[in-house]
Coordinates of C-alpha atoms (C1' of nucleotides) in Angstrom, one line a residue:
Chain A
M1 CA 1.2 4.3 1.8
P2 CA -1.6 2.8 1.3
E3 CA -2.5 -0.4 2.8
L4 CA -6.2 -1.4 3.2
P5 CA -7.2 1.1 5.9
E6 CA -6.5 4.0 3.7
V7 CA -7.1 2.3 0.3
E8 CA -10.8 1.8 1.6
T9 CA -10.8 5.2 2.9
M10 CA -10.4 6.2 -0.8
R11 CA -13.5 4.0 -1.6
L12 CA -15.4 5.4 0.6
G13 CA -14.5 8.9 -0.7
I14 CA -15.3 8.0 -3.8
S15 CA -18.3 6.1 -3.9
Q16 CA -20.2 8.5 -4.2
F17 CA -19.3 8.6 -7.6
A18 CA -21.7 5.4 -8.8
G19 CA -24.5 6.7 -10.8
C20 CA -22.3 9.5 -12.3
R21 CA -21.5 9.9 -16.3
I22 CA -18.0 10.1 -17.0
Q23 CA -17.5 13.4 -18.9
S24 CA -13.7 13.6 -20.0
V25 CA -10.4 11.2 -19.2
A26 CA -6.8 12.8 -19.3
F27 CA -3.4 11.6 -18.6
P28 CA -1.4 14.4 -17.9
R29 CA 1.9 12.8 -17.7
Q30 CA 1.7 11.1 -20.7
S31 CA 4.2 13.2 -22.3
V32 CA 6.7 13.0 -19.8
R33 CA 6.9 9.5 -19.2
P34 CA 5.4 6.1 -20.1
I35 CA 3.9 5.8 -17.1
S36 CA 2.3 2.4 -15.5
V37 CA -1.0 2.6 -17.7
T38 CA -2.5 0.0 -19.5
P39 CA -4.1 0.1 -22.2
R40 CA -2.5 3.0 -24.0
P41 CA -4.2 6.3 -22.3
R42 CA -5.9 7.0 -25.8
T43 CA -7.5 3.1 -25.6
I44 CA -8.8 4.1 -22.2
I45 CA -10.4 7.3 -22.9
A46 CA -12.2 5.8 -26.0
K47 CA -13.6 3.1 -23.9
L48 CA -14.3 5.4 -20.7
V49 CA -15.9 9.1 -21.7
G50 CA -19.7 8.4 -22.0
R51 CA -19.8 5.9 -19.5
V52 CA -21.7 5.3 -16.5
I53 CA -20.1 3.9 -13.2
V54 CA -21.8 1.6 -11.4
A55 CA -19.8 1.1 -8.4
V56 CA -16.3 1.1 -7.0
H57 CA -14.8 -2.0 -5.3
R58 CA -12.0 -2.3 -3.3
Y59 CA -9.7 -5.9 -3.8
G60 CA -6.6 -6.0 -0.8
K61 CA -5.2 -2.6 -1.6
R62 CA -6.4 -2.2 -5.1
I63 CA -9.7 -0.1 -5.7
A64 CA -11.5 -1.2 -9.0
I65 CA -14.5 1.2 -10.5
E66 CA -17.1 -1.1 -12.2
I67 CA -17.8 0.7 -15.6
A68 CA -21.3 -0.3 -16.8
G69 CA -21.4 -1.8 -20.5
S70 CA -22.5 0.5 -23.7
E71 CA -26.0 -0.3 -25.1
C72 CA -24.4 -1.5 -28.3
G73 CA -23.7 -4.4 -26.4
D74 CA -19.9 -3.8 -24.9
A75 CA -19.4 -5.4 -22.1
T76 CA -18.5 -4.2 -18.1
H77 CA -15.1 -3.0 -17.7
W78 CA -13.2 -2.0 -14.0
L79 CA -10.7 0.2 -13.9
V80 CA -8.2 -1.1 -11.6
I81 CA -5.9 1.6 -10.1
E82 CA -3.1 0.5 -7.7
P83 CA -2.0 3.3 -5.4
R84 CA 0.9 1.6 -4.5
M85 CA 3.7 3.6 -2.1
T86 CA 2.3 7.2 -3.0
G87 CA -1.1 7.2 -4.9
L88 CA -4.2 8.7 -3.8
L89 CA -7.7 9.6 -5.5
L90 CA -8.4 13.2 -4.9
V91 CA -12.3 14.4 -5.2
A92 CA -10.1 17.6 -3.9
D93 CA -7.4 20.0 -5.4
A94 CA -4.0 18.0 -5.1
P95 CA -1.2 18.8 -3.2
S96 CA 1.1 19.5 -6.6
P97 CA -0.5 19.2 -10.2
Q98 CA 2.5 18.2 -11.5
H99 CA 2.4 14.3 -10.0
V100 CA -1.6 14.3 -11.4
R101 CA -1.6 11.2 -13.4
M102 CA -5.2 11.0 -14.4
Q103 CA -8.4 13.3 -13.9
I104 CA -11.4 12.4 -14.5
Q105 CA -14.3 14.9 -15.1
L106 CA -18.1 13.1 -13.9
S107 CA -21.5 14.6 -14.7
P108 CA -24.2 12.9 -12.4
L109 CA -26.1 10.4 -13.7
F110 CA -29.2 12.0 -12.7
S111 CA -29.7 16.0 -11.7
S112 CA -31.9 15.2 -8.9
V113 CA -31.6 18.1 -6.2
A114 CA -30.3 15.4 -3.9
K115 CA -26.9 14.2 -5.9
A116 CA -25.9 17.6 -7.1
S117 CA -25.9 18.9 -3.2
T118 CA -24.5 15.7 -2.1
S119 CA -21.7 16.0 -4.5
P120 CA -21.1 19.3 -5.6
L121 CA -17.0 18.3 -7.0
S122 CA -17.7 15.8 -9.7
Q123 CA -13.6 15.6 -10.4
L124 CA -12.0 12.5 -10.1
L125 CA -8.3 12.2 -9.8
F126 CA -5.3 10.1 -9.2
W127 CA -2.2 11.8 -7.8
D128 CA 1.0 9.9 -7.2
R129 CA 4.2 11.3 -6.1
R130 CA 6.5 8.5 -6.6
G131 CA 5.0 7.2 -10.0
L132 CA 4.8 3.6 -9.2
G133 CA 1.1 3.2 -8.7
T134 CA -0.8 1.4 -12.0
V135 CA -3.7 1.8 -13.5
R136 CA -5.6 -0.4 -15.8
L137 CA -8.8 -1.3 -17.5
L138 CA -9.6 -4.5 -17.6
G139 CA -12.7 -7.1 -18.6
E140 CA -13.7 -9.9 -16.4
P141 CA -11.0 -12.2 -17.1
G142 CA -8.4 -9.4 -16.4
L143 CA -10.1 -8.2 -13.5
L144 CA -10.3 -12.0 -12.2
A145 CA -6.3 -12.3 -12.4
A146 CA -5.8 -9.1 -11.1
C147 CA -7.7 -9.3 -8.1
G148 CA -9.2 -13.0 -8.2
P149 CA -8.4 -15.7 -5.4
E150 CA -5.4 -16.8 -7.5
R151 CA -3.8 -12.9 -6.4
L152 CA -5.1 -11.9 -3.3
G153 CA -6.3 -14.0 0.0
P154 CA -8.8 -13.3 2.4
D155 CA -9.4 -9.4 2.6
A156 CA -8.0 -8.6 6.1
L157 CA -10.7 -6.6 7.7
I158 CA -12.6 -10.3 7.6
V159 CA -9.9 -13.1 8.2
L160 CA -10.4 -15.6 10.2
G161 CA -8.4 -18.1 12.4
S162 CA -8.5 -20.6 9.7
D163 CA -8.1 -18.8 7.0
Y164 CA -4.6 -18.0 8.6
S165 CA -3.5 -21.2 9.9
S166 CA -4.7 -23.4 6.6
R167 CA -2.8 -21.2 4.6
L168 CA 0.6 -20.7 6.1
H169 CA 0.9 -23.4 8.9
A170 CA 2.8 -24.8 7.1
S171 CA 5.2 -22.6 6.1
I172 CA 8.6 -22.1 7.6
R173 CA 8.9 -18.0 6.9
A174 CA 9.0 -15.7 9.4
I175 CA 4.9 -14.6 10.0
K176 CA 5.5 -10.9 9.6
V177 CA 7.3 -11.7 6.0
A178 CA 4.2 -13.8 5.5
L179 CA 1.2 -10.9 6.6
L180 CA 2.8 -9.3 3.7
D181 CA 1.9 -11.8 1.6
Q182 CA -1.0 -10.9 -0.8
R183 CA -1.9 -14.4 -1.5
A184 CA -2.2 -15.1 2.3
V185 CA -4.2 -12.5 3.5
A186 CA -5.0 -9.6 1.5
G187 CA -4.7 -5.4 2.3
I188 CA -2.2 -5.7 5.1
G189 CA 1.5 -3.8 4.7
N190 CA 4.4 -3.1 6.1
I191 CA 2.8 -0.6 9.0
Y192 CA -0.6 -2.5 10.2
A193 CA 2.4 -6.2 9.8
A194 CA 3.6 -4.6 13.1
E195 CA 1.1 -3.2 14.9
I196 CA -0.9 -6.3 14.6
L197 CA 2.2 -8.6 15.9
F198 CA 2.4 -5.9 18.7
L199 CA -0.8 -6.4 19.8
A200 CA -1.0 -10.1 19.2
G201 CA 2.2 -10.4 21.3
I202 CA 3.6 -12.4 18.6
D203 CA 7.5 -11.9 17.5
P204 CA 7.4 -11.3 13.6
R205 CA 10.3 -13.6 13.6
L206 CA 8.4 -16.5 14.0
P207 CA 7.8 -19.0 11.9
C208 CA 5.4 -19.5 10.7
C209 CA 5.0 -23.5 11.0
R210 CA 5.1 -22.4 15.1
L211 CA 2.4 -20.9 16.0
T212 CA -0.5 -22.6 17.2
G213 CA -4.3 -22.7 16.7
L214 CA -4.7 -20.1 19.6
M215 CA -2.1 -17.5 17.9
W216 CA -3.6 -17.5 14.7
E217 CA -7.2 -16.7 16.5
R218 CA -5.5 -14.2 18.2
L219 CA -3.5 -12.4 15.3
A220 CA -7.0 -12.7 13.1
T221 CA -9.2 -11.0 15.4
V222 CA -6.6 -8.5 16.4
T223 CA -6.0 -8.3 12.7
R224 CA -9.9 -7.1 12.2
E225 CA -10.0 -5.2 14.6
L226 CA -6.9 -2.9 14.4
L227 CA -8.3 -2.6 10.7
A228 CA -11.3 -1.5 11.5
E229 CA -10.5 0.8 13.6
A230 CA -8.1 2.1 11.3
V231 CA -10.6 2.5 8.7
R232 CA -12.7 4.5 11.2
L233 CA -10.0 7.1 12.1
K234 CA -9.1 7.3 8.0
G235 CA -5.9 5.4 7.9
S236 CA -2.9 6.7 8.7
T237 CA -0.8 10.1 7.6
L238 CA 2.3 9.5 9.0
G239 CA 5.2 12.7 8.9
D240 CA 5.5 13.5 5.1
A241 CA 1.8 13.6 5.4
T242 CA 1.5 13.4 1.6
Y243 CA -1.2 10.4 2.7
R244 CA -4.5 12.4 2.5
T245 CA -8.5 11.1 2.2
P246 CA -10.6 11.6 -0.7
N247 CA -11.4 14.7 1.2
N248 CA -8.2 16.1 1.8
A249 CA -8.2 15.3 5.2
L250 CA -5.3 14.0 7.3
G251 CA -5.8 10.4 8.6
E252 CA -5.6 10.0 12.2
F253 CA -4.5 6.5 12.6
Q254 CA -0.6 7.2 13.3
L255 CA -2.1 8.6 16.6
Q256 CA -2.8 4.6 17.8
H257 CA 0.8 3.3 16.6
R258 CA 2.8 1.2 19.2
V259 CA 5.6 0.3 17.1
Y260 CA 5.9 1.0 14.1
G261 CA 8.5 4.0 13.2
R262 CA 9.2 4.0 17.0
Q263 CA 12.7 2.8 17.3
G264 CA 14.4 3.2 20.7
L265 CA 11.7 4.5 21.9
P266 CA 10.1 3.2 24.9
C267 CA 7.3 0.2 24.6
Q268 CA 4.2 1.9 25.8
A269 CA 3.5 -1.5 28.1
C270 CA 6.4 -2.5 29.3
L271 CA 8.7 0.8 28.4
R272 CA 11.6 -1.3 27.3
P273 CA 13.5 0.4 23.2
I274 CA 10.9 -0.9 20.7
Q275 CA 13.6 -2.5 18.0
R276 CA 13.9 -2.4 14.2
I277 CA 15.1 -5.3 11.9
V278 CA 14.9 -5.7 8.6
Q279 CA 13.0 -8.9 7.2
A280 CA 12.9 -9.3 3.7
Q281 CA 14.6 -5.9 2.8
R282 CA 11.6 -4.0 5.1
S283 CA 11.9 -2.8 8.6
T284 CA 10.5 -4.3 11.1
F285 CA 9.8 -2.6 14.4
F286 CA 8.6 -4.9 17.4
C287 CA 8.8 -5.0 21.4
P288 CA 11.2 -7.8 22.0
Q289 CA 9.9 -8.0 25.6
C290 CA 6.0 -8.1 24.7
Q291 CA 6.4 -10.3 22.0
K292 CA 8.2 -13.2 22.7
R293 CA 8.0 -15.8 21.1
S294 CA 4.7 -17.3 21.5
G295 CA 3.2 -14.4 22.8
Q296 CA 1.2 -14.5 26.2
S297 CA 0.1 -18.4 25.1
R298 CA 1.8 -21.0 26.1
S299 CA 3.7 -22.8 23.7
Q300 CA 5.4 -26.1 24.3
Chain B
dC1 C1' 9.8 -23.4 -1.7
dG2 C1' 12.1 -19.3 0.3
dT3 C1' 15.2 -15.7 0.1
dT4 C1' 18.0 -11.8 -2.0
dC5 C1' 18.5 -8.5 -5.2
dA6 C1' 17.0 -5.0 -8.4
dA7 C1' 14.1 -2.1 -10.6
dC8 C1' 10.0 0.9 -10.9
dC9 C1' 10.1 6.3 -9.0
dT10 C1' 10.3 11.0 -5.9
dG11 C1' 11.2 13.9 -2.4
dG12 C1' 12.5 14.8 2.5
dG13 C1' 16.1 14.0 6.1
dC14 C1' 20.7 13.8 7.5
dG15 C1' 25.9 14.3 8.0
dC16 C1' 29.5 16.4 5.7
Chain C
dT1 C1' 23.7 25.9 0.4
dG2 C1' 24.7 22.1 -1.7
dC3 C1' 26.2 17.2 -2.4
dG4 C1' 25.7 12.5 -1.6
dC5 C1' 23.7 9.1 1.0
dC6 C1' 19.8 6.6 3.3
dC7 C1' 14.7 5.6 3.7
dA8 C1' 10.0 5.1 2.4
dG9 C1' 3.3 2.8 3.3
dG10 C1' 3.8 -1.9 -2.4
dT11 C1' 4.7 -4.8 -6.3
dT12 C1' 7.1 -8.0 -10.0
dG13 C1' 10.8 -10.8 -12.1
dA14 C1' 15.5 -12.9 -12.1
dA15 C1' 18.5 -15.4 -10.1
dC16 C1' 20.0 -18.7 -6.2

DNA sequence: CGTTCAACCTGGGCGC
DNA sequence: TGCGCCCAGGTTGAAC
């Protein structure tokens, strides 16, 4: 579920913890299954307890909680969380207790009245039903390897037409498949790729090398605007309703979906049925009429 | 380069 | 009710 808008909503919802000290860390399912945690849970716990959260960052679809170094010279660390399909960061109660993967208790660094009244909740949970998510505690080299420019392209919220064209213009891959490549552009997933291409009027099957400069510009503009609107609406909570904001609110951008999950339903623009195809083992939804090869722009 | 497949997991929905 | 199957927001690595 979590793509850029959902992960950004998580970041905004837990950034209040900047300045808080970590009181305790637990990995409740540790004995049930070797969950994807590196290094070992006890090592993470030893390195985190007593430390202060400096800031909460987002790199593509990953959250990186910056942990201050200790006074005895220990370096800054980052707790990097990848929600993957069903992971959630929560400050509220978890939907089901058995899927809580990590539990962090926090105490305010300063017991100021303002802080106490604005953040009554001092617990941060990583909840993950399917358990495909990962938690890593990394130093600076690790952070760079996991979230640096070698791994992630420009953030989709600020991507430019020139970013797209310089990275993809020579590729023969279908544009929809390329949009899911985090090294090309960071943050787009299966839902938003479909929605972006519909709004840009571009056929998801079109090879990247056939897009014109004008189309790259339009694609970038639509990407930024659509994702910004999705962040404003706190992401998309689909039918199964697993996705929640950290405060347990539902997303609202699913009400704006034009093609995703709408196979067979009439296109809102032309009334022809939305089609579902499979590309790179993922569903692609699009309108064959509104998303002709070159969209509204003329191409050869 | 690029694509395809399997794997990692749980659980909802469907047809029978 | 239950069983078997297909599907799902993501990522990675092996094989071709």
